[in-house]
Amino acid sequence: MASVLPVELQREQERIERVAREMGLTFFRVIFEMVDWRQMNALAAYGGFPTRYPHWRWGMEYTELAKSYEYGLHKIYEMVINNDPTYAYLLEGNAMVDQKLVMAHVYGHADFFVNNVYFGHTDRKMIDAMANHATRVRRLQERQASKRSSGSSTPASRPRTSSIPAPCSARETAGRHPPTSLSRRIPGGSPRSRTSTAT
């Protein structure tokens, strides 16, 4: 899905990281990946995570983001995941000056994630946790589908698999702080950041 940075941006990342450390910022290792606007909207629809359990609401969120982008109502410049290592996605096609500015901005997020008391108890392996949740829900759905096809459960006793994601979503976010941050720019306006919860 995502691709590694071009060589020129890799060099800029090294330079920006060095300056950030000289300025006193501390952060986990930052991994940048380049994505196109469709991939960026898909990641944003998933709350910033590359893998989530299957549910119709991710598609609904993607459609809303994609239409908004197509009509020029917003543009997501980057997404940062509060993880160890920290993952950040850059939008391909941006000008080099935009990419460098966004990369510097990402290091500010990464420092904040590590050093702010509010984020002190955040699960730093949320990418793995979300992938595990997705695998578990898919297995439950497959098990339920095989029971239906074999006729081993009656409709009255059979739980609906569409009810599985609701408690999973609540469990993912219970007692946790927002794990991702994305920055959007409204055309004609100033950049704004939205911290999104992993729902």
Tab-separated table of C-alpha atoms in Angstrom:
chain	number	residue	atom	x	y	z
A	1	MET	CA	0.000	0.000	0.000
A	2	ALA	CA	2.393	2.709	1.201
A	3	SER	CA	5.798	3.234	-0.370
A	4	VAL	CA	9.149	4.224	1.078
A	5	LEU	CA	10.376	7.771	0.725
A	6	PRO	CA	12.319	8.884	-2.335
A	7	VAL	CA	16.056	9.292	-1.732
A	8	GLU	CA	15.819	13.098	-1.653
A	9	LEU	CA	13.196	12.981	1.109
A	10	GLN	CA	15.199	10.374	3.019
A	11	ARG	CA	18.092	12.846	3.098
A	12	GLU	CA	15.749	15.601	4.243
A	13	GLN	CA	14.394	13.336	6.975
A	14	GLU	CA	17.909	12.740	8.312
A	15	ARG	CA	18.609	16.480	8.292
A	16	ILE	CA	15.289	17.416	9.921
A	17	GLU	CA	15.686	14.711	12.570
A	18	ARG	CA	19.173	15.948	13.393
A	19	VAL	CA	17.923	19.531	13.780
A	20	ALA	CA	14.977	18.340	15.912
A	21	ARG	CA	17.339	16.516	18.281
A	22	GLU	CA	19.643	19.548	18.447
A	23	MET	CA	16.597	21.627	19.437
A	24	GLY	CA	15.976	19.227	22.353
A	25	LEU	CA	13.122	17.137	20.960
A	26	THR	CA	13.003	13.472	21.984
A	27	PHE	CA	10.946	10.866	20.166
A	28	PHE	CA	10.714	7.244	19.128
A	29	ARG	CA	12.128	6.303	15.741
A	30	VAL	CA	9.962	7.895	13.042
A	31	ILE	CA	9.086	5.928	9.911
A	32	PHE	CA	7.699	7.963	7.009
A	33	GLU	CA	5.711	6.338	4.227
A	34	MET	CA	4.418	7.961	1.048
A	35	VAL	CA	0.773	7.421	0.075
A	36	ASP	CA	-1.556	8.754	-2.602
A	37	TRP	CA	-4.766	10.614	-1.725
A	38	ARG	CA	-6.917	7.471	-1.906
A	39	GLN	CA	-4.601	5.630	0.487
A	40	MET	CA	-4.464	8.659	2.778
A	41	ASN	CA	-8.259	8.810	2.931
A	42	ALA	CA	-8.440	5.056	3.579
A	43	LEU	CA	-5.967	5.410	6.450
A	44	ALA	CA	-7.914	8.377	7.836
A	45	ALA	CA	-11.158	6.385	7.585
A	46	TYR	CA	-9.495	3.672	9.698
A	47	GLY	CA	-8.529	6.275	12.307
A	48	GLY	CA	-4.937	6.351	11.054
A	49	PHE	CA	-4.274	2.625	11.255
A	50	PRO	CA	-3.425	0.467	8.238
A	51	THR	CA	-5.516	-2.503	9.454
A	52	ARG	CA	-8.870	-2.564	11.222
A	53	TYR	CA	-11.656	-5.084	11.663
A	54	PRO	CA	-14.216	-5.161	8.836
A	55	HIS	CA	-17.193	-2.893	9.333
A	56	TRP	CA	-19.435	-0.824	7.075
A	57	ARG	CA	-18.695	2.413	8.900
A	58	TRP	CA	-15.081	2.498	7.623
A	59	GLY	CA	-16.444	2.577	4.086
A	60	MET	CA	-18.894	5.297	5.008
A	61	GLU	CA	-16.085	7.398	6.515
A	62	TYR	CA	-13.897	6.786	3.431
A	63	THR	CA	-16.673	7.908	1.078
A	64	GLU	CA	-17.132	11.123	3.059
A	65	LEU	CA	-13.382	11.864	3.036
A	66	ALA	CA	-12.963	10.977	-0.650
A	67	LYS	CA	-15.861	13.210	-1.743
A	68	SER	CA	-14.598	16.063	0.399
A	69	TYR	CA	-11.132	15.741	-1.181
A	70	GLU	CA	-12.515	15.489	-4.737
A	71	TYR	CA	-14.592	18.645	-4.229
A	72	GLY	CA	-11.558	20.506	-2.875
A	73	LEU	CA	-13.003	20.889	0.611
A	74	HIS	CA	-10.016	19.415	2.457
A	75	LYS	CA	-6.582	17.931	2.010
A	76	ILE	CA	-4.828	15.724	4.547
A	77	TYR	CA	-1.128	16.579	4.526
A	78	GLU	CA	0.026	13.963	7.006
A	79	MET	CA	-1.032	11.477	9.605
A	80	VAL	CA	1.028	10.514	12.635
A	81	ILE	CA	0.447	7.378	14.694
A	82	ASN	CA	1.395	7.465	18.372
A	83	ASN	CA	3.283	4.193	18.286
A	84	ASP	CA	6.790	2.871	18.924
A	85	PRO	CA	8.130	3.303	16.282
A	86	THR	CA	6.094	6.341	15.275
A	87	TYR	CA	4.560	5.990	11.817
A	88	ALA	CA	3.792	8.999	9.656
A	89	TYR	CA	2.213	9.107	6.219
A	90	LEU	CA	3.056	11.817	3.690
A	91	LEU	CA	0.819	12.698	0.748
A	92	GLU	CA	2.548	12.129	-2.572
A	93	GLY	CA	2.353	14.937	-5.060
A	94	ASN	CA	2.962	17.647	-2.479
A	95	ALA	CA	5.694	20.158	-3.258
A	96	MET	CA	9.083	19.523	-1.662
A	97	VAL	CA	8.708	22.542	0.613
A	98	ASP	CA	5.378	21.133	1.850
A	99	GLN	CA	6.921	17.723	2.497
A	100	LYS	CA	9.807	19.217	4.496
A	101	LEU	CA	7.462	21.408	6.524
A	102	VAL	CA	5.181	18.445	7.242
A	103	MET	CA	8.145	16.245	8.255
A	104	ALA	CA	9.286	18.875	10.739
A	105	HIS	CA	5.714	19.098	12.021
A	106	VAL	CA	5.627	15.298	12.474
A	107	TYR	CA	8.699	15.422	14.733
A	108	GLY	CA	6.834	17.930	16.885
A	109	HIS	CA	3.944	15.458	17.189
A	110	ALA	CA	6.357	12.614	17.945
A	111	ASP	CA	8.027	14.613	20.732
A	112	PHE	CA	4.615	15.511	22.174
A	113	PHE	CA	3.481	11.869	22.131
A	114	VAL	CA	6.561	10.789	24.084
A	115	ASN	CA	6.800	13.642	26.574
A	116	ASN	CA	3.275	14.841	27.334
A	117	VAL	CA	1.794	13.460	30.573
A	118	TYR	CA	-1.611	13.098	28.912
A	119	PHE	CA	-0.144	10.489	26.553
A	120	GLY	CA	2.014	8.791	29.186
A	121	HIS	CA	-0.157	5.695	29.537
A	122	THR	CA	-0.914	5.222	25.852
A	123	ASP	CA	-0.418	1.762	24.374
A	124	ARG	CA	2.630	2.244	22.122
A	125	LYS	CA	1.915	-0.924	20.123
A	126	MET	CA	-1.493	0.095	18.812
A	127	ILE	CA	-0.718	-0.873	15.216
A	128	ASP	CA	-0.147	-4.450	16.371
A	129	ALA	CA	-3.172	-4.318	18.685
A	130	MET	CA	-5.457	-3.108	15.877
A	131	ALA	CA	-4.174	-5.840	13.544
A	132	ASN	CA	-4.803	-8.439	16.272
A	133	HIS	CA	-8.327	-7.103	16.833
A	134	ALA	CA	-9.012	-7.293	13.092
A	135	THR	CA	-7.767	-10.891	12.921
A	136	ARG	CA	-9.884	-11.917	15.884
A	137	VAL	CA	-13.067	-10.340	14.502
A	138	ARG	CA	-12.504	-11.905	11.076
A	139	ARG	CA	-12.044	-15.320	12.688
A	140	LEU	CA	-15.281	-14.892	14.650
A	141	GLN	CA	-17.098	-13.873	11.485
A	142	GLU	CA	-15.675	-16.839	9.554
A	143	ARG	CA	-16.629	-19.221	12.363
A	144	GLN	CA	-20.157	-17.828	12.380
A	145	ALA	CA	-20.391	-18.083	8.588
A	146	SER	CA	-19.281	-21.734	8.664
A	147	LYS	CA	-21.898	-22.486	11.347
A	148	ARG	CA	-24.577	-20.945	9.157
A	149	SER	CA	-23.520	-22.916	6.098
A	150	SER	CA	-23.455	-26.176	8.046
A	151	GLY	CA	-26.836	-25.445	9.634
A	152	SER	CA	-25.489	-26.136	13.127
A	153	SER	CA	-27.183	-23.120	14.668
A	154	THR	CA	-30.750	-21.986	14.508
A	155	PRO	CA	-31.628	-18.403	13.589
A	156	ALA	CA	-32.930	-17.761	17.095
A	157	SER	CA	-29.704	-18.855	18.794
A	158	ARG	CA	-27.319	-17.432	16.202
A	159	PRO	CA	-25.657	-14.120	17.156
A	160	ARG	CA	-25.356	-11.560	14.389
A	161	THR	CA	-21.749	-10.919	13.366
A	162	SER	CA	-22.596	-7.293	12.652
A	163	SER	CA	-22.982	-6.848	16.408
A	164	ILE	CA	-19.370	-7.909	17.030
A	165	PRO	CA	-17.615	-4.617	16.078
A	166	ALA	CA	-19.554	-2.408	18.531
A	167	PRO	CA	-18.075	-3.915	21.718
A	168	CYS	CA	-14.696	-4.244	19.961
A	169	SER	CA	-14.713	-0.532	19.222
A	170	ALA	CA	-15.608	0.311	22.802
A	171	ARG	CA	-12.856	-1.953	24.107
A	172	GLU	CA	-10.242	-0.452	21.782
A	173	THR	CA	-10.856	3.050	23.046
A	174	ALA	CA	-11.702	2.385	26.688
A	175	GLY	CA	-9.332	4.327	28.934
A	176	ARG	CA	-7.069	5.308	26.044
A	177	HIS	CA	-6.059	8.673	24.699
A	178	PRO	CA	-6.244	9.617	21.022
A	179	PRO	CA	-3.511	7.596	19.273
A	180	THR	CA	-3.303	9.450	15.980
A	181	SER	CA	-3.151	12.968	14.709
A	182	LEU	CA	-3.858	14.197	11.220
A	183	SER	CA	-3.524	17.639	9.726
A	184	ARG	CA	-5.931	18.987	7.161
A	185	ARG	CA	-5.967	22.224	5.268
A	186	ILE	CA	-9.174	23.871	4.229
A	187	PRO	CA	-8.621	25.710	0.925
A	188	GLY	CA	-8.518	29.433	1.529
A	189	GLY	CA	-8.153	28.877	5.242
A	190	SER	CA	-5.437	28.056	7.681
A	191	PRO	CA	-4.167	24.552	8.431
A	192	ARG	CA	-6.000	22.783	11.202
A	193	SER	CA	-5.196	19.632	13.089
A	194	ARG	CA	-7.652	17.038	14.192
A	195	THR	CA	-6.728	14.433	16.721
A	196	SER	CA	-8.761	11.367	15.957
A	197	THR	CA	-9.652	8.542	18.285
A	198	ALA	CA	-9.216	4.931	17.291
A	199	THR	CA	-12.847	4.016	16.887
